[in-house]
Amino acid sequence: MSAETNTGTEHYIAVQQADFDVAQEYAALRNNNRCDGAVVFFTGLVREMNQGSAVSGLTLEHYPGMTEKALQQIVGDACARWPINRVRLIHRVGTLEISDQIVFVGVSSSHREAAFDACYYIMDYLKNRAPFWKKEVTGQGERWVEALDKDKQALNKWQTCDD
Amino acid sequence: MSAETNTGTEHYIAVQQADFDVAQEYAALRNNNRCDGAVVFFTGLVREMNQGSAVSGLTLEHYPGMTEKALQQIVGDACARWPINRVRLIHRVGTLEISDQIVFVGVSSSHREAAFDACYYIMDYLKNRAPFWKKEVTGQGERWVEALDKDKQALNKWQTCDD
Amino acid sequence: MNILFFAALREQLGCAQCDIALPLPASLATVRAALIQHFPQQADLLTQGRALAAINQNLINDENAVINSGDEVAFFPPVTGG
Amino acid sequence: MNILFFAALREQLGCAQCDIALPLPASLATVRAALIQHFPQQADLLTQGRALAAINQNLINDENAVINSGDEVAFFPPVTGG
C-alpha cells in the first residue's frame, strides 16, 4: 500500500498509509537549495464538518498503480508550465481520524508566483484527476463523499488559450 | 527590535531578528483546529542569485511601528475578503545569510481556495506595502535591492470591480 | 474482458471486478453499453459522467477511445481525494 | 517639523531625520517641495514615485493629504521586503 516514485532528480511522489512530517518535507525542499527564494506548501486535513454532517473519521480508497501515474502526470504538467525546482507530493490512504493529515504538496521555486501557482494547480488537478475516494463515518452511518462541481470548476482558472 | 501583536484571537503577527520554526508555526495553525481542512503556507528564503549578481548575505531594515501596522492592515484585509480562520505572519529583520528564512505566512481555512488566495494576497501586499528594505552584499560591494514592477503588477490580480 | 471497479461503484455493483464477454478491440462506448446490460439494475450508475473510465490507468473522456485485448479497464465514480 | 528617512534614502541624504521649518497644516506636496529645497543635490530622489511618504505610519498616495502639527512624517524608497 506504499509507493514511492521519483519523477526526476528533485521530485518526490508517495501514496502511503503512514503519516508524514511537514518539518521533514519542508527541510527536503529547502536543504542545499541556494537558488530558491520561495517555498509554498499545502496540507489537507480531515475536517469535523463536511457536506452538512459531523464526521468522526474516514477511509481513503485508491486505485493502486493509476494513482501514482496520475500524480506523476500532474506534477510533470506543473513542471512544464512553471519554473519550479522541487516538488514533494504525499497522499495518504486507509483509515484517518479528525484533524489527521491527508495530503501534502510542497513546491520550491526562485520566485513566489511560480511556487504559488504550481502548488495550487497540483491540488486542483489532484482533486479532479487522481483516483482517490473518501468514505466518511458520520452519526448516520458511512457515506461516500460526493464530488463537487466547484472542484471541477476550479480547473477553469488554469485554462490557457491553447488548451 | 521584536514586536508581537495579536489581531484577534487566532492571528499572530511578528517582526523579529530571531529565526522562526516552520514546524512550530504549522502546529499553531493546526492544533485544536477541527474545522479547517486546508493549511497553506509560504516561506521566503535568501537566494544566492538576485537581479543578476551573486549575493553572500543581506541586511533587512524596517520602519518600526509602521511595519507592524502595515502587516496588521494587510492581514485584516485578507480576513475581510476570505473565510480564513488562522493567520500567522512573521518577518525577520537584521542580518541574514544565504538560504536563511526571511518571511513566513501561514493561513488555515475550511477550504483550500480561501487559504491559497489569502496567503498569496498577503505576500503580494506585503511586497508592496510593508516598509522593509533589503540591502545585499555582493562581490561588487553592498547595494540596495530595487523594487520591481512585477511586484507592483502582482496586485492587479486582486483588483475587484468595487476597488 | 476483465473490468475493475472502485469505491461506491464497487459497493453498489457488489464486486471489485467482473468478466464480460465482448469481442475486442471495442470502443469505450461499446464496453460501457455491455456493462450496463450486465448490470441492468445499476444502469444509471454506469452512465457517462456518473462512472468515469480508465484505460491502462489513464482517465479517458473520449467514448470513442479503443480498448484492445490485454488493456486494463476500470470504472469508478468521480474522484474525491485531496 | 521633523521628517524621518529610511534605507537608501537615509544613506543618500546622509541623515535618519531632519528638521524643516514649515507652517502646519500643510499638504504632502508642500512638505515634499520644502524637502527638495532643503536637499537640492538629491532633488530627483525625493520626487513622487521615487520617494514614498507615510503620515502617522500610513502609506499616503494622495499628494493633497494634510499634515498637521504633531504628525509623524517619513519618506523612504519603494519597499523591498518579503
Short mmCIF file of C-alpha atoms in Angstrom, two decimals:
data_model
loop_
_atom_site.label_atom_id
_atom_site.label_comp_id
_atom_site.label_asym_id
_atom_site.label_seq_id
_atom_site.Cartn_x
_atom_site.Cartn_y
_atom_site.Cartn_z
CA MET A 1 0.00 0.00 0.00
CA SER A 2 3.04 2.27 -0.20
CA ALA A 3 4.61 3.53 -3.40
CA GLU A 4 7.43 6.00 -3.75
CA THR A 5 8.44 7.34 -7.09
CA ASN A 6 10.97 9.89 -8.22
CA THR A 7 9.94 11.87 -11.29
CA GLY A 8 13.33 13.47 -11.93
CA THR A 9 16.10 14.30 -9.53
CA GLU A 10 14.23 16.71 -7.34
CA HIS A 11 10.65 15.47 -7.20
CA TYR A 12 9.14 13.06 -4.76
CA ILE A 13 5.70 11.45 -5.00
CA ALA A 14 4.32 8.96 -2.49
CA VAL A 15 1.00 7.23 -1.77
CA GLN A 16 1.11 5.74 1.69
CA GLN A 17 -0.86 4.77 4.80
CA ALA A 18 1.77 6.28 7.10
CA ASP A 19 1.52 9.86 8.31
CA PHE A 20 4.02 12.43 7.03
CA ASP A 21 6.11 15.02 8.87
CA VAL A 22 5.73 18.53 7.47
CA ALA A 23 9.01 19.69 9.04
CA GLN A 24 10.86 16.89 7.26
CA GLU A 25 9.17 17.67 3.95
CA TYR A 26 9.96 21.36 4.30
CA ALA A 27 13.59 20.51 5.05
CA ALA A 28 13.76 18.37 1.91
CA LEU A 29 12.51 21.32 -0.15
CA ARG A 30 14.95 23.73 1.44
CA ASN A 31 18.16 21.84 2.27
CA ASN A 32 21.14 22.54 -0.01
CA ASN A 33 18.91 24.74 -2.08
CA ARG A 34 20.67 28.06 -2.63
CA CYS A 35 18.72 29.13 -5.70
CA ASP A 36 15.12 29.03 -4.48
CA GLY A 37 13.66 32.05 -2.74
CA ALA A 38 10.15 30.69 -2.31
CA VAL A 39 8.53 27.59 -0.80
CA VAL A 40 4.77 27.13 -0.88
CA PHE A 41 3.05 24.17 0.66
CA PHE A 42 -0.45 22.93 1.15
CA THR A 43 -1.74 20.36 3.61
CA GLY A 44 -5.23 18.90 3.55
CA LEU A 45 -6.68 17.80 6.91
CA VAL A 46 -9.75 15.76 7.91
CA ARG A 47 -12.44 18.28 8.92
CA GLU A 48 -15.07 17.59 11.53
CA MET A 49 -17.89 19.03 9.41
CA ASN A 50 -18.32 18.07 5.77
CA GLN A 51 -21.26 18.46 3.41
CA GLY A 52 -23.53 19.21 6.36
CA SER A 53 -22.73 16.35 8.74
CA ALA A 54 -20.44 15.81 11.68
CA VAL A 55 -17.72 13.38 10.63
CA SER A 56 -15.87 11.12 13.07
CA GLY A 57 -13.36 9.70 10.61
CA LEU A 58 -12.88 8.49 7.06
CA THR A 59 -11.39 5.82 4.88
CA LEU A 60 -9.46 6.70 1.75
CA GLU A 61 -9.62 4.17 -1.08
CA HIS A 62 -7.45 4.46 -4.18
CA TYR A 63 -6.61 2.67 -7.43
CA PRO A 64 -3.08 1.38 -6.88
CA GLY A 65 -0.86 1.97 -9.87
CA MET A 66 -3.14 4.50 -11.52
CA THR A 67 -2.88 6.83 -8.54
CA GLU A 68 0.89 7.14 -8.81
CA LYS A 69 0.66 7.52 -12.59
CA ALA A 70 -1.94 10.29 -12.29
CA LEU A 71 0.10 12.17 -9.67
CA GLN A 72 3.25 11.94 -11.80
CA GLN A 73 1.33 13.31 -14.77
CA ILE A 74 0.01 16.25 -12.74
CA VAL A 75 3.43 17.09 -11.28
CA GLY A 76 5.02 16.75 -14.73
CA ASP A 77 2.44 19.12 -16.21
CA ALA A 78 3.10 21.67 -13.44
CA CYS A 79 6.86 21.45 -14.05
CA ALA A 80 6.34 22.02 -17.78
CA ARG A 81 4.23 25.08 -17.09
CA TRP A 82 6.19 26.87 -14.33
CA PRO A 83 9.90 27.23 -13.47
CA ILE A 84 9.73 25.21 -10.27
CA ASN A 85 12.66 23.27 -8.91
CA ARG A 86 11.45 20.80 -6.28
CA VAL A 87 8.06 19.21 -5.75
CA ARG A 88 7.05 16.89 -2.92
CA LEU A 89 3.61 15.28 -3.03
CA ILE A 90 2.36 12.78 -0.46
CA HIS A 91 -1.20 11.43 -0.29
CA ARG A 92 -2.34 9.10 2.43
CA VAL A 93 -4.77 6.17 2.05
CA GLY A 94 -6.52 3.98 4.61
CA THR A 95 -8.30 4.98 7.80
CA LEU A 96 -7.96 8.55 9.11
CA GLU A 97 -9.35 10.49 12.08
CA ILE A 98 -10.44 14.11 12.56
CA SER A 99 -7.54 16.56 12.12
CA ASP A 100 -5.36 13.89 10.54
CA GLN A 101 -3.18 14.96 7.64
CA ILE A 102 -4.42 13.69 4.25
CA VAL A 103 -2.22 15.30 1.63
CA PHE A 104 0.95 17.37 1.37
CA VAL A 105 2.03 19.36 -1.69
CA GLY A 106 5.24 21.38 -1.40
CA VAL A 107 6.86 23.36 -4.21
CA SER A 108 10.07 25.41 -4.29
CA SER A 109 10.97 27.97 -6.91
CA SER A 110 13.16 31.02 -7.41
CA HIS A 111 10.10 33.25 -7.18
CA ARG A 112 6.82 33.14 -5.33
CA GLU A 113 4.48 33.37 -8.32
CA ALA A 114 5.57 30.02 -9.79
CA ALA A 115 5.54 28.32 -6.38
CA PHE A 116 2.03 29.55 -5.51
CA ASP A 117 0.55 28.79 -8.92
CA ALA A 118 2.13 25.35 -9.27
CA CYS A 119 1.11 24.25 -5.76
CA TYR A 120 -2.48 25.42 -6.31
CA TYR A 121 -2.57 23.81 -9.79
CA ILE A 122 -1.36 20.45 -8.43
CA MET A 123 -4.08 20.45 -5.76
CA ASP A 124 -6.81 21.45 -8.23
CA TYR A 125 -5.85 18.67 -10.64
CA LEU A 126 -5.36 16.11 -7.87
CA LYS A 127 -8.92 16.84 -6.74
CA ASN A 128 -10.25 16.07 -10.25
CA ARG A 129 -7.88 13.52 -11.76
CA ALA A 130 -6.24 11.37 -9.10
CA PRO A 131 -8.22 8.19 -8.27
CA PHE A 132 -8.84 8.59 -4.54
CA TRP A 133 -12.24 8.24 -2.90
CA LYS A 134 -13.27 9.25 0.62
CA LYS A 135 -15.82 7.33 2.67
CA GLU A 136 -16.87 9.20 5.79
CA VAL A 137 -18.15 7.87 9.09
CA THR A 138 -21.00 10.09 10.36
CA GLY A 139 -23.64 9.80 13.08
CA GLN A 140 -25.97 8.49 10.36
CA GLY A 141 -23.53 5.78 9.28
CA GLU A 142 -20.97 5.60 6.50
CA ARG A 143 -21.27 7.51 3.24
CA TRP A 144 -19.14 8.13 0.17
CA VAL A 145 -18.19 11.76 -0.26
CA GLU A 146 -19.81 13.36 -3.32
CA ALA A 147 -17.59 15.03 -5.90
CA LEU A 148 -18.32 18.76 -6.02
CA ASP A 149 -18.97 20.95 -9.05
CA LYS A 150 -16.79 23.65 -7.53
CA ASP A 151 -13.78 21.33 -7.70
CA LYS A 152 -14.44 20.74 -11.39
CA GLN A 153 -14.89 24.47 -11.97
CA ALA A 154 -11.60 25.14 -10.13
CA LEU A 155 -9.79 23.86 -13.23
CA ASN A 156 -11.12 26.77 -15.29
CA LYS A 157 -8.56 29.12 -13.78
CA TRP A 158 -5.78 27.08 -15.39
CA GLN A 159 -7.23 27.13 -18.91
CA THR A 160 -5.00 28.86 -21.43
CA CYS A 161 -5.72 29.95 -24.99
CA ASP A 162 -4.00 26.93 -26.48
CA ASP A 163 -5.82 24.39 -24.35
CA MET B 1 13.61 45.08 17.51
CA SER B 2 10.91 42.48 18.24
CA ALA B 3 7.19 43.14 18.18
CA GLU B 4 4.40 40.63 18.60
CA THR B 5 0.83 41.58 18.06
CA ASN B 6 -2.40 39.67 18.14
CA THR B 7 -5.04 40.92 15.70
CA GLY B 8 -7.92 38.88 17.08
CA THR B 9 -7.91 35.57 18.87
CA GLU B 10 -6.41 33.48 16.11
CA HIS B 11 -3.92 35.70 14.28
CA TYR B 12 -0.29 36.22 15.06
CA ILE B 13 1.98 38.86 13.54
CA ALA B 14 5.63 39.32 14.49
CA VAL B 15 8.62 41.34 13.25
CA GLN B 16 11.78 39.93 14.75
CA GLN B 17 15.51 39.31 14.30
CA ALA B 18 15.20 35.72 15.55
CA ASP B 19 14.67 32.85 13.15
CA PHE B 20 11.32 31.03 13.16
CA ASP B 21 10.48 27.33 13.22
CA VAL B 22 8.12 26.27 10.44
CA ALA B 23 7.09 23.09 12.30
CA GLN B 24 6.05 25.17 15.30
CA GLU B 25 4.12 27.63 13.11
CA TYR B 26 2.38 24.80 11.31
CA ALA B 27 1.45 23.22 14.65
CA ALA B 28 -0.04 26.54 15.80
CA LEU B 29 -2.21 26.65 12.67
CA ARG B 30 -3.32 23.06 13.07
CA ASN B 31 -3.54 22.27 16.80
CA ASN B 32 -7.04 22.05 18.27
CA ASN B 33 -8.40 23.04 14.91
CA ARG B 34 -11.15 20.61 13.96
CA CYS B 35 -12.89 22.84 11.43
CA ASP B 36 -10.10 23.66 8.98
CA GLY B 37 -9.38 21.30 6.11
CA ALA B 38 -6.67 23.37 4.47
CA VAL B 39 -3.39 24.96 5.51
CA VAL B 40 -1.31 26.94 3.01
CA PHE B 41 1.99 28.48 3.90
CA PHE B 42 4.70 30.45 2.18
CA THR B 43 8.30 30.95 3.23
CA GLY B 44 10.68 33.39 1.60
CA LEU B 45 14.38 32.48 1.67
CA VAL B 46 17.57 34.40 0.85
CA ARG B 47 18.59 33.37 -2.67
CA GLU B 48 22.18 33.20 -3.86
CA MET B 49 21.42 34.97 -7.14
CA ASN B 50 19.36 38.15 -7.28
CA GLN B 51 18.95 40.74 -10.01
CA GLY B 52 21.98 39.32 -11.83
CA SER B 53 24.56 39.15 -9.04
CA ALA B 54 25.81 36.53 -6.61
CA VAL B 55 24.70 37.53 -3.13
CA SER B 56 26.53 36.47 0.01
CA GLY B 57 24.05 37.90 2.52
CA LEU B 58 21.71 40.76 3.23
CA THR B 59 20.50 43.20 5.85
CA LEU B 60 16.81 43.90 6.30
CA GLU B 61 15.92 47.38 7.50
CA HIS B 62 12.39 48.30 8.55
CA TYR B 63 10.33 51.19 9.91
CA PRO B 64 9.50 50.09 13.48
CA GLY B 65 5.88 50.74 14.34
CA MET B 66 4.72 51.28 10.78
CA THR B 67 5.79 47.76 9.81
CA GLU B 68 3.51 46.12 12.36
CA LYS B 69 0.68 48.49 11.46
CA ALA B 70 1.02 47.72 7.74
CA LEU B 71 1.09 43.95 8.35
CA GLN B 72 -2.00 44.13 10.57
CA GLN B 73 -3.80 46.09 7.87
CA ILE B 74 -2.92 43.52 5.21
CA VAL B 75 -3.95 40.55 7.36
CA GLY B 76 -7.17 42.34 8.33
CA ASP B 77 -7.98 42.99 4.68
CA ALA B 78 -7.38 39.32 3.83
CA CYS B 79 -9.66 38.22 6.69
CA ALA B 80 -12.40 40.56 5.46
CA ARG B 81 -12.13 39.13 1.97
CA TRP B 82 -11.88 35.36 2.56
CA PRO B 83 -13.31 32.96 5.18
CA ILE B 84 -9.98 32.16 6.79
CA ASN B 85 -9.61 31.16 10.41
CA ARG B 86 -5.99 31.47 11.47
CA VAL B 87 -3.16 33.57 10.08
CA ARG B 88 0.46 33.57 11.22
CA LEU B 89 2.85 36.11 9.72
CA ILE B 90 6.47 36.50 10.76
CA HIS B 91 9.01 38.76 9.04
CA ARG B 92 12.63 38.89 10.07
CA VAL B 93 14.86 41.99 10.16
CA GLY B 94 18.61 42.38 10.62
CA THR B 95 21.45 40.43 9.04
CA LEU B 96 20.71 37.24 7.10
CA GLU B 97 22.75 34.70 5.14
CA ILE B 98 22.08 32.64 2.00
CA SER B 99 19.20 30.17 2.48
CA ASP B 100 18.08 31.89 5.69
CA GLN B 101 14.36 32.22 6.23
CA ILE B 102 13.05 35.78 5.73
CA VAL B 103 9.28 35.56 5.97
CA PHE B 104 6.55 33.09 6.91
CA VAL B 105 2.87 33.43 6.02
CA GLY B 106 0.57 30.61 7.10
CA VAL B 107 -3.21 30.53 6.64
CA SER B 108 -5.79 27.94 7.66
CA SER B 109 -9.32 27.71 6.30
CA SER B 110 -12.13 25.22 5.84
CA HIS B 111 -11.37 25.04 2.13
CA ARG B 112 -8.26 25.31 0.01
CA GLU B 113 -9.39 28.17 -2.25
CA ALA B 114 -9.57 30.71 0.59
CA ALA B 115 -6.30 29.50 2.11
CA PHE B 116 -4.38 29.72 -1.18
CA ASP B 117 -5.83 33.08 -2.20
CA ALA B 118 -5.39 34.72 1.20
CA CYS B 119 -1.78 33.52 1.60
CA TYR B 120 -0.88 34.73 -1.90
CA TYR B 121 -2.69 38.05 -1.32
CA ILE B 122 -0.86 38.68 1.95
CA MET B 123 2.51 38.11 0.28
CA ASP B 124 1.67 40.32 -2.71
CA TYR B 125 0.59 43.20 -0.47
CA LEU B 126 3.50 42.71 1.93
CA LYS B 127 5.85 43.08 -1.05
CA ASN B 128 4.27 46.44 -1.96
CA ARG B 129 3.04 47.97 1.29
CA ALA B 130 5.12 46.82 4.26
CA PRO B 131 8.12 49.08 4.98
CA PHE B 132 11.03 46.63 4.74
CA TRP B 133 14.14 47.23 2.64
CA LYS B 134 16.83 44.74 1.66
CA LYS B 135 20.48 45.66 1.29
CA GLU B 136 22.51 42.90 -0.33
CA VAL B 137 26.19 42.09 0.00
CA THR B 138 27.62 41.14 -3.42
CA GLY B 139 31.12 40.67 -4.86
CA GLN B 140 30.86 44.28 -6.04
CA GLY B 141 30.01 45.58 -2.56
CA GLU B 142 26.71 46.42 -0.90
CA ARG B 143 23.61 47.55 -2.78
CA TRP B 144 20.00 48.29 -2.00
CA VAL B 145 17.58 45.93 -3.76
CA GLU B 146 15.47 47.69 -6.38
CA ALA B 147 11.69 47.42 -6.17
CA LEU B 148 10.35 45.53 -9.20
CA ASP B 149 7.49 46.48 -11.50
CA LYS B 150 6.33 42.87 -11.47
CA ASP B 151 5.67 43.09 -7.74
CA LYS B 152 3.53 46.18 -8.30
CA GLN B 153 1.70 44.46 -11.16
CA ALA B 154 1.10 41.41 -8.95
CA LEU B 155 -1.56 43.45 -7.13
CA ASN B 156 -3.68 43.61 -10.29
CA LYS B 157 -4.89 40.05 -9.78
CA TRP B 158 -6.62 41.17 -6.56
CA GLN B 159 -8.49 44.10 -8.08
CA THR B 160 -12.25 43.76 -7.88
CA CYS B 161 -15.00 45.77 -9.54
CA ASP B 162 -15.63 47.85 -6.44
CA ASP B 163 -11.98 48.80 -5.88
CA MET C 1 -12.65 -8.99 -20.80
CA ASN C 2 -11.98 -8.07 -17.18
CA ILE C 3 -13.20 -4.77 -15.74
CA LEU C 4 -12.20 -3.25 -12.38
CA PHE C 5 -14.50 -1.24 -10.09
CA PHE C 6 -13.66 1.11 -7.23
CA ALA C 7 -15.25 2.88 -4.27
CA ALA C 8 -19.05 3.47 -4.27
CA LEU C 9 -19.42 1.74 -7.65
CA ARG C 10 -17.61 -1.35 -6.36
CA GLU C 11 -20.03 -1.49 -3.41
CA GLN C 12 -23.13 -0.78 -5.49
CA LEU C 13 -22.26 -3.47 -8.07
CA GLY C 14 -21.26 -5.83 -5.29
CA CYS C 15 -17.94 -6.77 -6.87
CA ALA C 16 -14.41 -5.38 -7.30
CA GLN C 17 -14.21 -6.71 -10.86
CA CYS C 18 -16.21 -8.67 -13.41
CA ASP C 19 -15.67 -10.60 -16.65
CA ILE C 20 -17.69 -9.62 -19.69
CA ALA C 21 -17.71 -11.49 -22.98
CA LEU C 22 -17.02 -8.94 -25.71
CA PRO C 23 -15.06 -9.04 -28.98
CA LEU C 24 -12.04 -6.72 -28.83
CA PRO C 25 -10.98 -4.15 -30.00
CA ALA C 26 -14.11 -2.27 -28.96
CA SER C 27 -14.86 1.38 -28.20
CA LEU C 28 -15.28 2.60 -24.64
CA ALA C 29 -18.94 3.29 -25.53
CA THR C 30 -19.41 -0.36 -26.55
CA VAL C 31 -17.81 -1.63 -23.34
CA ARG C 32 -19.94 0.74 -21.28
CA ALA C 33 -23.11 -0.47 -23.04
CA ALA C 34 -22.16 -4.12 -22.41
CA LEU C 35 -21.53 -3.29 -18.77
CA ILE C 36 -24.94 -1.66 -18.45
CA GLN C 37 -26.52 -4.77 -19.99
CA HIS C 38 -24.64 -6.90 -17.46
CA PHE C 39 -25.84 -4.77 -14.51
CA PRO C 40 -29.34 -3.60 -15.61
CA GLN C 41 -30.37 -2.72 -12.03
CA GLN C 42 -27.43 -0.29 -11.73
CA ALA C 43 -27.68 1.14 -15.25
CA ASP C 44 -27.92 4.76 -14.08
CA LEU C 45 -24.71 4.43 -12.02
CA LEU C 46 -22.77 3.37 -15.11
CA THR C 47 -23.71 6.17 -17.49
CA GLN C 48 -21.10 8.59 -18.83
CA GLY C 49 -20.46 11.28 -16.20
CA ARG C 50 -21.62 9.12 -13.27
CA ALA C 51 -18.98 6.46 -13.90
CA LEU C 52 -15.54 7.61 -15.09
CA ALA C 53 -13.42 5.18 -17.10
CA ALA C 54 -9.70 4.49 -17.20
CA ILE C 55 -7.83 2.50 -19.84
CA ASN C 56 -4.39 1.31 -18.79
CA GLN C 57 -4.61 3.60 -15.76
CA ASN C 58 -5.28 6.74 -17.82
CA LEU C 59 -8.51 8.65 -17.34
CA ILE C 60 -10.43 8.61 -20.66
CA ASN C 61 -13.02 11.22 -21.58
CA ASP C 62 -13.48 10.14 -25.20
CA GLU C 63 -16.16 7.44 -25.53
CA ASN C 64 -14.68 6.56 -28.94
CA ALA C 65 -11.38 5.51 -27.35
CA VAL C 66 -10.43 1.96 -28.38
CA ILE C 67 -9.91 -0.87 -25.91
CA ASN C 68 -7.65 -3.67 -27.09
CA SER C 69 -7.12 -7.16 -25.75
CA GLY C 70 -4.88 -7.03 -22.69
CA ASP C 71 -5.78 -3.44 -21.77
CA GLU C 72 -6.56 -2.77 -18.11
CA VAL C 73 -10.04 -1.22 -17.92
CA ALA C 74 -11.63 0.32 -14.83
CA PHE C 75 -14.84 2.17 -13.99
CA PHE C 76 -15.30 4.32 -10.89
CA PRO C 77 -17.18 7.34 -9.51
CA PRO C 78 -15.84 10.92 -9.79
CA VAL C 79 -12.79 11.15 -7.53
CA THR C 80 -12.84 12.79 -4.08
CA GLY C 81 -9.26 12.79 -2.78
CA GLY C 82 -7.17 15.70 -1.56
CA MET D 1 8.67 69.81 11.57
CA ASN D 2 10.60 66.57 11.89
CA ILE D 3 10.85 64.11 8.96
CA LEU D 4 12.16 60.53 9.12
CA PHE D 5 14.14 58.78 6.35
CA PHE D 6 14.79 55.07 5.80
CA ALA D 7 17.01 52.73 3.80
CA ALA D 8 18.70 54.03 0.61
CA LEU D 9 17.16 57.48 1.05
CA ARG D 10 18.54 57.73 4.59
CA GLU D 11 22.01 56.91 3.27
CA GLN D 12 21.75 59.22 0.24
CA LEU D 13 20.59 62.17 2.34
CA GLY D 14 23.16 61.33 4.99
CA CYS D 15 20.70 61.51 7.88
CA ALA D 16 17.96 59.43 9.52
CA GLN D 17 15.81 62.52 10.11
CA CYS D 18 15.83 66.27 9.61
CA ASP D 19 14.03 69.34 10.88
CA ILE D 20 12.38 71.65 8.37
CA ALA D 21 10.77 74.99 9.21
CA LEU D 22 7.29 74.96 7.67
CA PRO D 23 3.91 76.34 8.79
CA LEU D 24 1.43 73.50 9.52
CA PRO D 25 -1.07 72.26 8.46
CA ALA D 26 0.47 71.78 5.02
CA SER D 27 -0.18 69.39 2.15
CA LEU D 28 2.15 66.46 1.46
CA ALA D 29 3.06 68.22 -1.82
CA THR D 30 4.15 71.31 0.14
CA VAL D 31 6.25 69.27 2.54
CA ARG D 32 7.83 67.37 -0.35
CA ALA D 33 8.69 70.67 -2.10
CA ALA D 34 10.24 72.05 1.09
CA LEU D 35 12.25 68.85 1.46
CA ILE D 36 13.54 69.14 -2.11
CA GLN D 37 14.57 72.74 -1.41
CA HIS D 38 16.39 71.54 1.70
CA PHE D 39 18.25 68.81 -0.23
CA PRO D 40 18.73 70.35 -3.72
CA GLN D 41 21.51 67.88 -4.63
CA GLN D 42 19.16 64.94 -4.01
CA ALA D 43 16.06 66.51 -5.59
CA ASP D 44 15.46 63.63 -8.02
CA LEU D 45 15.47 61.06 -5.18
CA LEU D 46 12.68 62.92 -3.43
CA THR D 47 10.17 63.19 -6.27
CA GLN D 48 6.79 61.47 -6.10
CA GLY D 49 7.20 57.82 -7.10
CA ARG D 50 10.91 57.67 -6.17
CA ALA D 51 10.25 58.57 -2.52
CA LEU D 52 7.11 57.19 -0.89
CA ALA D 53 5.60 59.07 2.03
CA ALA D 54 3.91 57.93 5.24
CA ILE D 55 1.87 60.08 7.62
CA ASN D 56 1.41 58.62 11.08
CA GLN D 57 2.76 55.30 9.77
CA ASN D 58 0.20 55.05 6.96
CA LEU D 59 1.38 54.96 3.35
CA ILE D 60 -0.05 58.04 1.56
CA ASN D 61 -0.56 58.21 -2.20
CA ASP D 62 -2.51 61.47 -2.27
CA GLU D 63 -0.19 64.48 -2.51
CA ASN D 64 -3.09 66.65 -1.24
CA ALA D 65 -3.15 64.80 2.08
CA VAL D 66 -2.85 67.24 5.00
CA ILE D 67 -0.04 67.08 7.56
CA ASN D 68 -0.86 68.58 10.95
CA SER D 69 1.37 69.61 13.80
CA GLY D 70 2.42 66.50 15.76
CA ASP D 71 2.01 64.09 12.83
CA GLU D 72 4.82 61.59 12.26
CA VAL D 73 6.06 62.02 8.68
CA ALA D 74 8.51 59.73 6.86
CA PHE D 75 9.96 59.44 3.36
CA PHE D 76 11.53 56.27 2.00
CA PRO D 77 12.18 54.32 -1.23
CA PRO D 78 9.73 51.74 -2.62
CA VAL D 79 9.73 48.78 -0.24
CA THR D 80 11.58 45.50 -0.94
CA GLY D 81 10.71 43.10 1.87
CA GLY D 82 9.28 39.59 1.65
#
